[in-house]
Short mmCIF file of C-alpha atoms in Angstrom, two decimals:
data_model
loop_
_atom_site.label_atom_id
_atom_site.label_comp_id
_atom_site.label_asym_id
_atom_site.label_seq_id
_atom_site.Cartn_x
_atom_site.Cartn_y
_atom_site.Cartn_z
CA MET A 1 63.32 263.02 62.44
CA ASN A 2 62.37 266.00 60.19
CA ASP A 3 63.55 268.56 62.65
CA LEU A 4 67.47 267.96 62.41
CA VAL A 5 69.22 270.09 65.08
CA PHE A 6 72.53 269.71 63.40
CA ALA A 7 71.22 270.94 59.90
CA GLY A 8 72.33 274.54 60.45
CA VAL A 9 75.19 276.80 60.90
CA ASP A 10 76.55 275.43 64.16
CA GLY A 11 77.44 272.06 62.65
CA VAL A 12 79.34 273.79 59.74
CA ILE A 13 81.19 276.16 62.10
CA ILE A 14 82.51 273.24 64.33
CA LEU A 15 83.68 271.47 61.29
CA ALA A 16 85.52 274.43 60.03
CA LEU A 17 86.90 274.81 63.44
CA TYR A 18 88.36 271.19 63.45
CA ALA A 19 89.67 271.78 60.07
CA LEU A 20 91.51 274.98 61.04
CA ILE A 21 92.93 273.36 63.99
CA MET A 22 94.32 270.41 61.93
CA LEU A 23 95.78 272.71 59.40
CA LEU A 24 97.54 274.76 62.31
CA ILE A 25 98.87 271.56 63.76
CA GLY A 26 100.20 270.79 60.15
CA TYR A 27 101.78 274.13 60.03
CA TYR A 28 103.53 274.38 63.44
CA SER A 29 104.67 270.53 63.24
CA GLY A 30 106.63 271.45 59.98
CA ARG A 31 107.58 274.83 60.98
CA GLY A 32 111.23 275.15 62.27
CA ASN A 33 112.10 271.66 61.29
CA LYS A 34 114.42 272.13 58.30
CA ASN A 35 115.15 268.33 58.03
CA LEU A 36 111.60 267.10 58.02
CA GLN A 37 111.19 266.81 54.36
CA ASP A 38 114.63 265.67 53.84
CA SER A 39 114.58 262.55 55.78
CA LEU A 40 112.42 259.41 55.42
CA SER A 41 112.66 258.60 59.32
CA ASN A 42 111.88 262.41 60.22
CA TYR A 43 109.00 262.67 57.92
CA TYR A 44 107.33 259.29 58.12
CA LEU A 45 108.20 258.21 61.72
CA ALA A 46 108.47 261.78 63.54
CA GLY A 47 112.21 261.13 64.01
CA LYS A 48 111.43 257.90 66.04
CA ASN A 49 110.84 260.05 69.02
CA LEU A 50 107.19 259.85 70.00
CA GLY A 51 106.41 260.02 73.67
CA PHE A 52 103.96 258.03 75.69
CA ILE A 53 100.96 260.34 75.24
CA ALA A 54 101.52 260.89 71.43
CA LEU A 55 102.15 257.24 70.90
CA PHE A 56 99.26 256.01 72.93
CA PHE A 57 96.72 258.32 71.05
CA THR A 58 98.24 257.73 67.73
CA LEU A 59 98.02 253.87 68.34
CA TYR A 60 94.45 254.41 69.49
CA ALA A 61 93.49 256.44 66.45
CA THR A 62 95.00 253.72 64.24
CA GLN A 63 92.84 250.92 66.06
CA TYR A 64 89.74 252.95 66.44
CA SER A 65 89.09 254.41 63.09
CA GLY A 66 85.90 256.17 61.66
CA ASN A 67 84.55 252.64 61.01
CA THR A 68 84.45 251.95 64.85
CA ILE A 69 81.76 254.71 65.40
CA VAL A 70 80.20 255.09 62.07
CA GLY A 71 80.37 251.46 60.90
CA TYR A 72 80.28 249.30 64.19
CA ALA A 73 77.16 250.89 65.54
CA PRO A 74 75.15 250.12 62.33
CA THR A 75 76.39 246.58 62.37
CA ALA A 76 75.22 246.09 66.02
CA TYR A 77 72.03 247.71 64.92
CA ARG A 78 71.54 245.08 62.25
CA SER A 79 72.78 241.98 64.18
CA GLY A 80 72.23 242.69 67.76
CA PHE A 81 74.21 241.32 70.55
CA VAL A 82 76.07 238.91 68.43
CA TRP A 83 78.25 241.90 67.54
CA LEU A 84 79.96 241.46 71.00
CA GLN A 85 82.62 239.89 68.96
CA SER A 86 83.94 243.56 68.13
CA ILE A 87 85.23 243.72 71.85
CA SER A 88 86.99 240.32 71.57
CA PHE A 89 88.74 240.95 68.25
CA MET A 90 89.94 244.43 69.29
CA THR A 91 91.26 242.82 72.43
CA ILE A 92 93.15 239.96 70.48
CA ILE A 93 94.83 242.55 68.38
CA ILE A 94 96.60 244.00 71.48
CA GLY A 95 97.68 240.44 72.55
CA VAL A 96 99.12 239.91 69.08
CA TYR A 97 100.91 243.25 69.20
CA LEU A 98 102.60 242.20 72.42
CA LEU A 99 103.60 238.89 70.74
CA PHE A 100 105.99 240.64 68.34
CA ALA A 101 106.17 244.55 68.74
CA PRO A 102 108.74 244.74 71.51
CA ARG A 103 111.10 242.34 69.42
CA LEU A 104 110.49 243.97 66.27
CA TYR A 105 111.12 247.43 67.82
CA VAL A 106 114.63 246.40 68.93
CA ILE A 107 115.61 245.17 65.50
CA SER A 108 114.09 248.20 63.89
CA LYS A 109 116.31 250.62 66.02
CA LYS A 110 119.44 248.85 65.22
CA ARG A 111 118.56 248.55 61.35
CA ASN A 112 116.77 251.89 61.06
CA PHE A 113 113.74 250.49 59.51
CA VAL A 114 111.20 252.90 57.93
CA THR A 115 108.49 250.67 56.57
CA PRO A 116 107.20 247.04 57.54
CA THR A 117 108.64 245.67 54.35
CA ASP A 118 112.17 246.85 55.47
CA TRP A 119 111.91 243.97 58.04
CA ILE A 120 110.71 241.55 55.33
CA ARG A 121 113.58 242.44 53.10
CA TYR A 122 116.10 242.17 55.98
CA ARG A 123 114.70 238.83 57.11
CA PHE A 124 114.37 237.09 54.03
CA LYS A 125 116.79 238.90 51.62
CA SER A 126 114.45 237.99 48.75
CA ASN A 127 113.28 240.33 46.12
CA LYS A 128 110.15 238.29 45.29
CA VAL A 129 109.11 237.98 48.86
CA THR A 130 109.59 241.62 49.43
CA LEU A 131 107.66 242.61 46.37
CA LEU A 132 104.80 240.35 47.17
CA ALA A 133 104.62 241.75 50.59
CA ILE A 134 104.49 245.14 49.23
CA PHE A 135 101.54 244.37 46.97
CA LEU A 136 99.52 242.77 49.79
CA MET A 137 100.30 245.82 52.19
CA LEU A 138 99.43 248.47 49.45
CA TRP A 139 96.21 246.59 48.88
CA GLY A 140 95.21 246.57 52.43
CA LEU A 141 96.14 250.46 52.86
CA GLY A 142 94.42 251.36 49.67
CA ASN A 143 91.32 249.37 50.94
CA TYR A 144 91.55 250.82 54.35
CA LEU A 145 91.73 254.54 52.89
CA LEU A 146 88.78 253.94 50.77
CA GLU A 147 86.81 252.85 53.76
CA GLN A 148 87.88 256.13 55.67
CA LEU A 149 86.89 258.29 52.59
CA VAL A 150 83.39 256.64 52.58
CA ALA A 151 83.18 257.07 56.31
CA ILE A 152 83.83 260.76 56.10
CA GLY A 153 80.88 261.47 53.69
CA GLN A 154 78.52 259.19 55.68
CA ALA A 155 79.51 260.90 59.10
CA VAL A 156 79.09 264.54 57.80
CA SER A 157 76.07 263.74 55.81
CA GLY A 158 74.32 261.69 58.31
CA ILE A 159 74.84 264.04 61.23
CA THR A 160 73.88 267.14 59.41
CA GLY A 161 70.72 265.47 57.79
CA GLY A 162 72.32 266.20 54.31
CA THR A 163 72.91 269.78 54.76
CA ILE A 164 76.50 269.01 53.68
CA PRO A 165 76.28 266.67 50.98
CA TYR A 166 78.24 263.32 51.05
CA GLN A 167 80.32 263.96 47.97
CA TRP A 168 81.41 267.66 49.14
CA ALA A 169 82.22 266.32 52.71
CA VAL A 170 84.71 263.85 51.26
CA VAL A 171 86.37 266.38 49.01
CA PHE A 172 86.56 269.07 51.58
CA PHE A 173 88.28 267.09 54.29
CA VAL A 174 90.54 265.12 51.85
CA LEU A 175 92.08 268.52 50.81
CA VAL A 176 92.54 269.32 54.38
CA MET A 177 94.07 266.03 55.29
CA LEU A 178 96.52 266.42 52.20
CA ILE A 179 97.59 269.89 53.25
CA TYR A 180 98.48 269.25 56.80
CA GLU A 181 100.18 265.88 56.15
CA TRP A 182 102.10 267.48 53.45
CA LEU A 183 103.35 270.26 55.95
CA GLY A 184 103.87 268.02 59.07
CA GLY A 185 104.18 264.34 58.25
CA MET A 186 103.93 261.82 61.12
CA LYS A 187 104.38 264.52 63.71
CA ALA A 188 101.30 266.32 62.57
CA VAL A 189 99.39 263.11 62.29
CA ALA A 190 100.29 262.09 65.80
CA PHE A 191 99.33 265.55 67.35
CA THR A 192 95.91 265.55 65.46
CA ASP A 193 95.35 261.90 66.86
CA VAL A 194 95.95 263.33 70.37
CA MET A 195 93.28 266.09 69.85
CA GLN A 196 90.59 263.88 68.35
CA GLY A 197 91.28 260.95 70.67
CA VAL A 198 90.69 262.78 73.92
CA VAL A 199 87.37 264.46 72.58
CA LEU A 200 86.28 261.14 71.06
CA MET A 201 86.62 259.09 74.27
CA ILE A 202 84.76 261.80 76.35
CA GLY A 203 82.04 262.16 73.62
CA VAL A 204 81.28 258.47 73.40
CA ILE A 205 80.59 258.13 77.12
CA ILE A 206 78.20 261.16 77.06
CA PHE A 207 76.54 259.85 73.88
CA VAL A 208 75.80 256.62 75.63
CA GLY A 209 74.50 258.49 78.70
CA GLY A 210 72.05 260.56 76.35
CA ALA A 211 70.88 257.50 74.52
CA PHE A 212 70.00 255.75 77.75
CA TYR A 213 68.09 258.89 78.93
CA LEU A 214 66.16 258.71 75.57
CA ALA A 215 65.50 255.06 75.89
CA GLY A 216 64.02 255.47 79.13
CA GLY A 217 65.41 252.30 81.01
CA ASP A 218 68.36 250.38 82.05
CA MET A 219 70.17 247.66 79.75
CA ALA A 220 67.88 244.83 81.19
CA SER A 221 64.55 246.38 80.43
CA ILE A 222 65.79 247.75 76.86
CA THR A 223 67.02 244.03 76.16
CA GLN A 224 63.56 242.87 77.09
CA ARG A 225 61.84 245.19 74.74
CA ILE A 226 64.27 244.24 71.92
CA ALA A 227 63.47 240.46 72.76
CA GLU A 228 59.82 241.15 72.31
CA VAL A 229 59.94 242.69 68.79
CA ASP A 230 63.15 241.06 67.41
CA PRO A 231 64.07 238.09 69.44
CA VAL A 232 66.95 236.95 67.00
CA LYS A 233 68.99 239.95 68.02
CA VAL A 234 69.21 238.84 71.58
CA GLY A 235 69.10 235.17 71.21
CA VAL A 236 72.08 232.66 71.48
CA PRO A 237 74.00 232.61 68.16
CA GLU A 238 73.77 229.59 66.03
CA LEU A 239 76.71 227.43 65.24
CA MET A 240 77.59 228.83 62.03
CA THR A 241 77.44 232.35 63.54
CA SER A 242 79.90 231.22 66.34
CA ILE A 243 82.15 229.63 63.62
CA ASN A 244 82.11 233.10 61.81
CA TRP A 245 82.89 234.87 65.14
CA LEU A 246 85.97 232.76 65.61
CA SER A 247 86.88 233.28 62.07
CA MET A 248 86.56 237.10 62.48
CA LEU A 249 88.83 236.91 65.60
CA LEU A 250 91.64 235.23 63.48
CA LEU A 251 91.24 237.56 60.46
CA VAL A 252 91.11 240.87 62.24
CA GLY A 253 93.37 239.92 65.13
CA PHE A 254 96.11 238.76 62.89
CA GLY A 255 95.39 241.32 59.90
CA ALA A 256 94.99 244.46 62.08
CA ALA A 257 98.16 243.75 64.10
CA ILE A 258 100.17 244.12 60.96
CA TYR A 259 98.63 247.04 59.47
CA PRO A 260 101.60 248.98 57.79
CA HIS A 261 100.74 252.30 59.65
CA ALA A 262 100.49 250.32 62.78
CA VAL A 263 103.86 248.76 62.49
CA GLN A 264 105.47 252.22 61.76
CA ARG A 265 104.14 253.47 65.09
CA ILE A 266 106.02 250.79 66.72
CA TYR A 267 109.06 252.01 64.90
CA SER A 268 108.18 255.62 66.00
CA ALA A 269 108.32 255.06 69.93
CA GLU A 270 111.09 256.82 71.50
CA SER A 271 112.02 253.76 73.74
CA GLU A 272 110.82 250.23 74.23
CA ARG A 273 109.57 251.20 77.64
CA THR A 274 107.15 253.88 75.96
CA LEU A 275 105.99 251.16 73.67
CA LYS A 276 105.19 248.80 76.32
CA ARG A 277 103.48 251.35 78.50
CA SER A 278 101.36 252.53 75.36
CA PHE A 279 100.20 248.95 74.76
CA ALA A 280 99.40 248.24 78.45
CA ARG A 281 96.97 251.29 78.40
CA MET A 282 95.67 250.09 74.96
CA ALA A 283 94.41 246.83 76.53
CA TRP A 284 91.71 248.93 78.49
CA MET A 285 90.25 250.52 75.31
CA PRO A 286 88.18 247.70 73.71
CA PRO A 287 85.41 247.66 76.29
CA ILE A 288 85.67 251.57 76.79
CA THR A 289 85.44 252.04 72.89
CA THR A 290 83.87 249.18 70.92
CA GLY A 291 81.89 248.15 74.03
CA LEU A 292 80.13 251.41 74.32
CA VAL A 293 79.73 251.79 70.61
CA LEU A 294 77.97 248.27 70.62
CA ILE A 295 75.56 249.67 73.20
CA ILE A 296 74.87 252.62 70.90
CA GLY A 297 73.75 250.27 68.24
CA ILE A 298 71.68 248.17 70.54
CA LEU A 299 69.93 251.46 71.78
CA GLY A 300 69.25 252.44 68.28
CA ILE A 301 67.10 249.41 67.81
CA THR A 302 64.71 250.59 70.45
CA LEU A 303 64.92 254.39 69.60
CA ILE A 304 64.80 254.35 65.71
CA PRO A 305 63.40 250.80 64.87
CA ASP A 306 62.87 249.22 61.45
CA LEU A 307 65.66 250.89 59.43
CA SER A 308 66.79 249.22 56.27
CA ASN A 309 70.46 248.30 55.70
CA GLY A 310 71.32 251.53 53.92
CA GLN A 311 69.39 253.76 56.28
CA SER A 312 71.12 251.92 59.31
CA GLU A 313 74.54 253.24 57.98
CA GLN A 314 73.50 256.78 59.22
CA ILE A 315 72.33 255.67 62.80
CA VAL A 316 75.08 257.48 64.63
CA GLY A 317 74.01 260.76 63.17
CA MET A 318 70.33 260.10 63.68
CA LEU A 319 70.83 259.45 67.38
CA ALA A 320 73.20 262.37 67.78
CA ASN A 321 70.41 264.48 66.45
CA GLN A 322 67.89 263.01 69.08
CA ILE A 323 70.47 263.38 71.87
CA ALA A 324 71.18 266.88 71.00
CA SER A 325 67.58 267.92 71.25
CA ILE A 326 67.48 266.93 75.22
CA ASN A 327 69.01 270.18 76.29
CA GLY A 328 71.63 272.81 75.52
CA LEU A 329 74.51 270.95 77.21
CA PHE A 330 73.79 267.74 75.08
CA TYR A 331 73.53 269.98 71.99
CA TRP A 332 76.91 271.48 72.35
CA VAL A 333 78.49 268.10 73.44
CA MET A 334 77.00 266.44 70.42
CA ILE A 335 78.35 269.30 68.23
CA ILE A 336 81.83 268.84 69.48
CA PHE A 337 81.45 264.99 69.26
CA PHE A 338 80.16 265.06 65.84
CA GLY A 339 83.31 267.24 64.83
CA ALA A 340 85.52 264.61 66.68
CA ILE A 341 83.93 261.77 64.70
CA VAL A 342 85.04 263.45 61.48
CA ALA A 343 88.49 264.17 62.95
CA ALA A 344 88.77 260.63 64.14
CA ILE A 345 88.14 259.50 60.60
CA ILE A 346 90.38 261.75 59.14
CA SER A 347 93.20 260.85 61.55
CA THR A 348 93.05 257.37 60.58
CA ALA A 349 92.98 258.25 56.91
CA ASP A 350 95.84 260.53 57.04
CA SER A 351 97.75 257.67 59.01
CA VAL A 352 97.02 255.34 56.02
CA LEU A 353 97.88 257.73 53.44
CA LEU A 354 101.27 258.52 55.16
CA SER A 355 101.99 254.76 55.39
CA PHE A 356 101.10 254.28 51.66
CA SER A 357 103.36 257.09 50.75
CA SER A 358 106.29 255.59 52.72
CA VAL A 359 105.93 252.30 51.13
CA ILE A 360 106.03 253.83 47.59
CA SER A 361 108.95 256.19 48.69
CA ASN A 362 111.28 253.72 50.63
CA ASP A 363 110.30 250.36 49.08
CA VAL A 364 109.14 250.75 45.42
CA TYR A 365 110.95 254.15 44.49
CA GLY A 366 113.98 253.77 46.69
CA ARG A 367 114.68 250.15 46.41
CA PHE A 368 113.70 249.12 42.86
CA ILE A 369 113.36 252.18 40.76
CA ARG A 370 115.95 254.83 41.97
CA PRO A 371 118.13 253.31 44.80
CA ASP A 372 120.52 256.24 44.52
CA ALA A 373 118.12 259.02 44.86
CA PRO A 374 118.49 261.28 47.81
CA GLU A 375 115.87 261.04 50.70
CA LYS A 376 114.42 264.36 49.94
CA ARG A 377 113.58 263.09 46.35
CA LYS A 378 112.16 259.95 47.69
CA VAL A 379 109.75 261.81 50.19
CA LEU A 380 108.55 263.99 47.44
CA VAL A 381 107.74 261.02 45.22
CA GLY A 382 105.89 259.37 47.88
CA LYS A 383 103.88 262.37 48.69
CA ILE A 384 102.95 263.03 45.01
CA VAL A 385 102.03 259.37 44.32
CA GLY A 386 99.82 259.37 47.61
CA ILE A 387 97.90 262.30 46.22
CA ILE A 388 97.29 260.68 42.98
CA VAL A 389 95.93 257.59 44.79
CA VAL A 390 93.72 259.44 46.83
CA PHE A 391 91.95 260.97 43.90
CA LEU A 392 91.63 257.67 42.31
CA LEU A 393 90.05 256.28 45.44
CA LEU A 394 87.75 259.53 45.50
CA MET A 395 86.30 258.42 42.28
CA ILE A 396 85.39 255.06 43.85
CA ALA A 397 84.15 256.72 47.27
CA TRP A 398 81.92 258.97 45.17
CA ASN A 399 79.49 256.16 44.83
CA PRO A 400 80.63 253.58 47.37
CA PRO A 401 80.39 249.89 46.57
CA GLY A 402 78.83 248.56 49.86
CA THR A 403 78.34 249.13 53.34
CA LEU A 404 81.31 250.11 55.59
CA TYR A 405 81.31 246.61 57.19
CA GLN A 406 81.68 244.92 53.76
CA ILE A 407 84.63 247.22 52.95
CA PHE A 408 86.15 246.64 56.16
CA ILE A 409 86.17 242.94 55.56
CA LEU A 410 87.69 243.27 52.13
CA LYS A 411 91.09 244.69 53.24
CA PHE A 412 91.87 241.86 55.73
CA GLU A 413 91.71 238.85 53.20
CA LEU A 414 94.87 239.80 51.37
CA LEU A 415 96.68 241.69 54.23
CA VAL A 416 96.57 238.81 56.71
CA GLN A 417 98.60 236.65 54.31
CA VAL A 418 101.82 238.49 55.37
CA PHE A 419 101.35 237.44 59.04
CA PRO A 420 103.28 234.24 58.79
CA ALA A 421 106.27 235.73 57.26
CA PHE A 422 106.12 238.84 59.35
CA VAL A 423 105.71 237.41 62.82
CA LEU A 424 106.98 233.80 62.68
CA GLY A 425 109.92 235.06 60.95
CA LEU A 426 110.77 236.93 64.08
CA TYR A 427 111.19 233.78 66.09
CA TRP A 428 112.03 230.93 63.62
CA LYS A 429 115.47 231.29 62.17
CA ARG A 430 115.10 228.57 59.72
CA MET A 431 112.04 229.87 58.11
CA ALA A 432 113.03 230.04 54.35
CA SER A 433 112.12 232.51 51.68
CA THR A 434 110.85 230.23 48.96
CA PRO A 435 108.08 228.46 50.92
CA VAL A 436 107.32 231.90 52.51
CA PHE A 437 106.80 233.25 49.24
CA TRP A 438 104.57 230.38 47.90
CA GLY A 439 102.70 230.38 51.06
CA MET A 440 101.80 234.13 50.70
CA LEU A 441 101.01 233.78 47.05
CA VAL A 442 98.70 230.67 47.17
CA GLY A 443 96.94 232.02 50.42
CA ALA A 444 96.27 235.45 48.60
CA VAL A 445 95.13 233.56 45.44
CA ILE A 446 92.53 231.51 47.44
CA ALA A 447 91.38 234.41 49.52
CA GLY A 448 90.96 236.58 46.36
CA THR A 449 89.28 233.92 44.45
CA LEU A 450 86.66 233.15 47.22
CA THR A 451 85.94 236.91 47.53
CA LEU A 452 85.61 237.50 43.74
CA THR A 453 83.37 234.57 43.31
CA GLY A 454 80.90 235.63 46.09
CA ASN A 455 82.09 232.98 48.55
CA SER A 456 83.58 235.33 51.14
CA THR A 457 82.89 232.62 53.72
CA VAL A 458 82.77 228.83 53.55
CA PHE A 459 80.86 227.30 56.25
CA GLY A 460 81.26 230.43 58.09
CA VAL A 461 85.05 230.64 57.81
CA HIS A 462 86.37 233.66 55.87
CA GLY A 463 88.20 233.24 52.71
CA GLY A 464 91.21 234.96 54.15
CA VAL A 465 91.52 232.54 57.05
CA ILE A 466 91.26 229.59 54.74
CA GLY A 467 94.05 231.22 52.71
CA LEU A 468 96.05 231.87 55.78
CA GLY A 469 95.68 228.24 57.05
CA VAL A 470 97.14 227.03 53.65
CA ASN A 471 99.69 229.88 53.70
CA PHE A 472 100.89 228.73 57.14
CA LEU A 473 101.20 225.06 56.24
CA ILE A 474 103.23 225.79 52.94
CA ALA A 475 105.53 228.26 54.68
CA VAL A 476 106.18 225.89 57.91
CA ILE A 477 106.29 222.46 56.14
CA GLY A 478 108.30 223.91 53.24
CA SER A 479 110.77 225.56 55.60
CA PHE A 480 110.99 222.37 57.77
CA ILE A 481 111.78 220.22 54.70
CA ILE A 482 114.43 222.78 53.47
CA SER A 483 115.98 222.99 57.03
CA LYS A 484 116.23 219.12 57.14
CA SER A 485 117.71 218.86 53.51
CA ASN A 486 120.31 221.50 54.58
CA GLU A 487 120.99 219.46 57.69
CA ASN A 488 121.46 216.26 55.77
CA GLU A 489 123.95 218.12 53.34
CA GLU A 490 125.97 219.37 56.17
CA GLU A 491 126.20 215.87 57.70
CA LEU A 492 127.24 214.50 54.31
CA GLU A 493 129.87 217.29 53.95
CA GLU A 494 131.21 216.55 57.36
CA ILE A 495 131.34 212.69 56.39
CA ASN A 496 133.19 213.42 53.22
CA LEU A 497 135.77 215.67 55.05
CA ALA A 498 136.23 213.07 57.65
#
């Protein structure tokens, strides 16, 4: 590992090319569109006119972030085949999308929604419910953005063997992201997603092929080798692990489906048919993406054994260097793939930042501070606040607080508490604002308290799932009681009238 093939000028050149392409996409996305900066819908939702290809790849980039490549492979390396759960929770996200996305899309078209909390405000007509939902969504977005900033630094540093330092990688690509997003908004974000999505899918397939070549065997023989040196990683999981697996399915399946930036992609579709076609294709992506990333982590156990937790965070970069040394073809494929990993992380980060800015523009500034402000000013305020938030998060990312997996878990604990109000509210007309508010608040307090006290799981169940269960009970039972009370009052009124 001392001879790092990426630790040279070629890696720097490919990074510079990707950065240049992203800047050009931002420039041409904004060029000639005089109304882009003057309209919330145009800037944050690409005029609600994304076609099938752009919508599919921007949904793909939203679901499969830098954490998928840079974070999931190390988790598979550390835990073994139990990380099969990553395929199942990515699959359940699609199922949850299909549960509410088409119905929400139709309403959003009629009501001209821009942000997810536009739906919350319209449905419950309550400032306290709206403000709490805004806070929880901003928490999730800020946490997710922090995750991507950390991933950028680790991807570049790991795959170049430290030639480009972690901190400089983060700063440079954040500046690139801010520039092209400022210029082109959602349209620029969607087009960069198409570029990185195509390269990433092809690169992952070739990456796995190269890793198998180095490992010198099929999956059965490799598994047998792992079983001989570390049988826990191929064994049947314990009961507590299985409970934790189920908890992860609920936490990620419900939480990721209501990512604010994912919801805004639902709003951005040019038609309901386009939306459904995109989700139909997305159903095939978990085994193709997270399944292959799982295999990368498993192969890493054989190829680069005995890494510490910290060292394993750079397993993708280490393996890429080994694969690149096979021959010239693999070298250049890994160079391009390495750039695509960074581009994928940036594409997710820009989506999160755009959504964060839209919530500030439309929901905080536009609803509660300056409702009479023109849309151009709202867009500008959101962009400026977004930049400030990015640089605050950079201060944290400079010395990251934990592994990517730990950061990944944190964002869902509070964000998932919005799920009952967001989805159940679509189907149950009698769901009431007061129990919804208290359900979200109590659920968030439970999840936050458990996390802050170091009890992120209780008997294998995540604090966010425990909070979600209490949240759901309060919202449903409270709404049912209010509904019955209103029915009784109506009956008494009818009797009195009679």
